[in-house]
Amino acid sequence: MEFSEKRQPLVVIVGAGFGGLRAAKRLAGGPVDVILVDQHNYHTFMPLLYQVARAALEPEEIAYPVRRVFRGERNINFRLARVEAVDLLRQRLLTSQGPITYDYLILAAGSATNFFGQADIQQHAYGLHDLKDAVALRNHLLTVFEQVTQETDPARRAALLTFVIVGGGPTGVELAGAYSELIQTVLAQEYPQLDFSQVRILLLEGGPALLAALPPDLREAALASLQAKGVEVRLRTAVASATADEVRLKDGTVIPTATLVWAAGVRAADLAATLGQATARGGRVRVRETLQLPTTPNVFVIGDIADLEEDGKALPQVAQVAMQQGTHAAANILHHLHGEPLVPFRYHDLGTMATIGRHAAVGQIGPWRLKGFIGWLMWLFIHIVQLIGVRNRLFVLINWLQDYLFYARSARLITTEDMQRLGEPNIREDSGEPIRAANEMAVQTGD
Amino acid sequence: MEFSEKRQPLVVIVGAGFGGLRAAKRLAGGPVDVILVDQHNYHTFMPLLYQVARAALEPEEIAYPVRRVFRGERNINFRLARVEAVDLLRQRLLTSQGPITYDYLILAAGSATNFFGQADIQQHAYGLHDLKDAVALRNHLLTVFEQVTQETDPARRAALLTFVIVGGGPTGVELAGAYSELIQTVLAQEYPQLDFSQVRILLLEGGPALLAALPPDLREAALASLQAKGVEVRLRTAVASATADEVRLKDGTVIPTATLVWAAGVRAADLAATLGQATARGGRVRVRETLQLPTTPNVFVIGDIADLEEDGKALPQVAQVAMQQGTHAAANILHHLHGEPLVPFRYHDLGTMATIGRHAAVGQIGPWRLKGFIGWLMWLFIHIVQLIGVRNRLFVLINWLQDYLFYARSARLITTEDMQRLGEPNIREDSGEPIRAANEMAVQTGD
């Protein structure tokens, strides 16, 4: 019912991230039918997830319905389903909604937070990998400040006001800068009774420097910028274990905290393991230069879930690689259909950027190295332009303009119903029923 | 820690709805300390909840953080807590965060959906009374259309495309009109394969007319407008029972449907029952003309949770009453403090309106009766002006302008993780493990 009557080759794309979306766009209007499968009905603009986590943007400002993207494209169909496994022999996917067969498959299922097998960290840390993570972290942050206003134990207050972020890549750096500003400016206005000098933001990085992908002078600019914002940066520092109340470092230091954010790495999505193929670091699937599975020419694997080396170095797990590979895999499928030779993939590095709060960023775009305010403007421009949809761009721009001019973000709703997080109900011996009876007594005996 | 050192009389306000917010605003800067308690950290602009339910507005566009409202007001404190009971004798509230004592209490805890004791309806129907309800209904609506694209059984497809809304008040009328437009325009574009002539929207009302609060000609205009949009309006029709798959009417008719929306009435919030006071229809607490509890002069009860008659008729449960009573109760507390006599409350009816979709509304504002496009412009103006916060007003206006001009709402994310709703995973005999083994076999035996 979902397909046109004349039978064209069917390309199934798993994942509506940067790679999957680009692949589908390349195939729109082409001589194939396409089914794009994702477990969400929207595309997430992941580079701005941390802005949702700091309550500066709303989920829908960085997400966009997939059906909207392909409205009017008659050969692109969307299917809301979770893909459980790939059955290479029978050329089909097993999904939460039943099997989907394919002629060609593009696997763009992305990545997940890598907790490196540490169950305690997985249990107590907040990841920052999808919209749900970001909303959970935002709700937690805002709830912590409500908790602090009601907490009388000084040690517990100190722990609530300590925020530990692990991972000195772009996500960790951006989040640390953003949290520092949010707390010292906006929240300080709204909680006038709190002593904000007690707030500590720690950024822990296992290696010798932040933002390892950037050249040394930009790394140092980032470090200096964070320190100027009051972030305590600790290099060569690794987490050993975590509980709900504290983080223990490998050197034995214990940091009491209610907030551990884990931005220390990603691994391939679970789907990779069902392929039964050779995998590389983080469970990523090794692919040919043409992006095909080595054993299966009609299956292409792209983006974070794929492992491809170039000049002896694995390609980074970034949006640019996924986007370029998406377009490339789609083009190679068309080559294959037309009996033409497939083309090896080459990555064109357009640069790397990271922002450190309200008006500072560092980046390298081709030959240019940017920092400070100019870097931030460039960062803003690139991200706004890439956001899908006129409405989203406009709203994000308004939000940021307002933010920049007034420090006034209004998007700070705690959207969880999870009142236990605030502490146990405190009505033990004074339960509702006796109170009601007592109140009724008062009514009967008069005022 | 949250209070200033010099001890002023403490006014505790329960509920950050229309009534509680107005009361706190009246007391801002006054000779009292105020604690405003709510289980959410935001105020919800309830008249636009149905716009969230139809995915035209986002939650944060109709909600506003309470701390933002009172930023800079040093005598107003906010407390995030759920109030479990009122202990009138000891002058304190029992809350999820421990007890809160008061000198004066303003109870503005609002209302809840009234299922009239029908557990089956409560279980299977969607209410539309808070942000959580609205988001749940939106997610359901969007998920239903994803389900239909994957459903092959014609009877089940028909049930999925049947939407039953119960209650012919403003909420039911507005939602029916909005759903009709959303489905026939926006969704029809995004699901080109679906036959939208199968869609049925039923609006059931137990009484003889829609919008009973309006004069007959406006009621009839509303009815005609809904019918023109393809909504099947059934008057003098009541629901007897409901399951997940169907609704049974009192006359025996069975309507297979996956969507039952219950907008048929409200009752007082549960907190009312803990007072042990005389209650009226819907569990509302009877109050004196001064808005005081009859037995307890320092406790004021306002808005939907209060019952007060004027000229022998109970005041309606609408925002205008709550807002006027909020200001009035606060003023009476100040009178009491100054030893002045309290003033009886009188309601100034500013009118009633309901919108029926994109550019039609009916209403009575003082002497004016409005309908059609002019009515809609007035409705829009009143609602935009009342929305709290410049940002929210601006965003809602942009959203509506875009909506009006392009029928292009982008806020259609399904934000639940609840994949079961789409049906059971369909991988029984084909579970992941055998597939992985088979795939590995394929690898070993080569291409």
CSV table of C-alpha atoms in Angstrom, one decimal, chain A residues 28 121 333 347:
chain,number,residue,atom,x,y,z
A,28,ALA,CA,15.0,11.6,-4.4
A,121,ILE,CA,28.9,4.9,35.2
A,333,ILE,CA,24.1,2.5,-5.8
A,347,TYR,CA,36.8,12.7,2.7
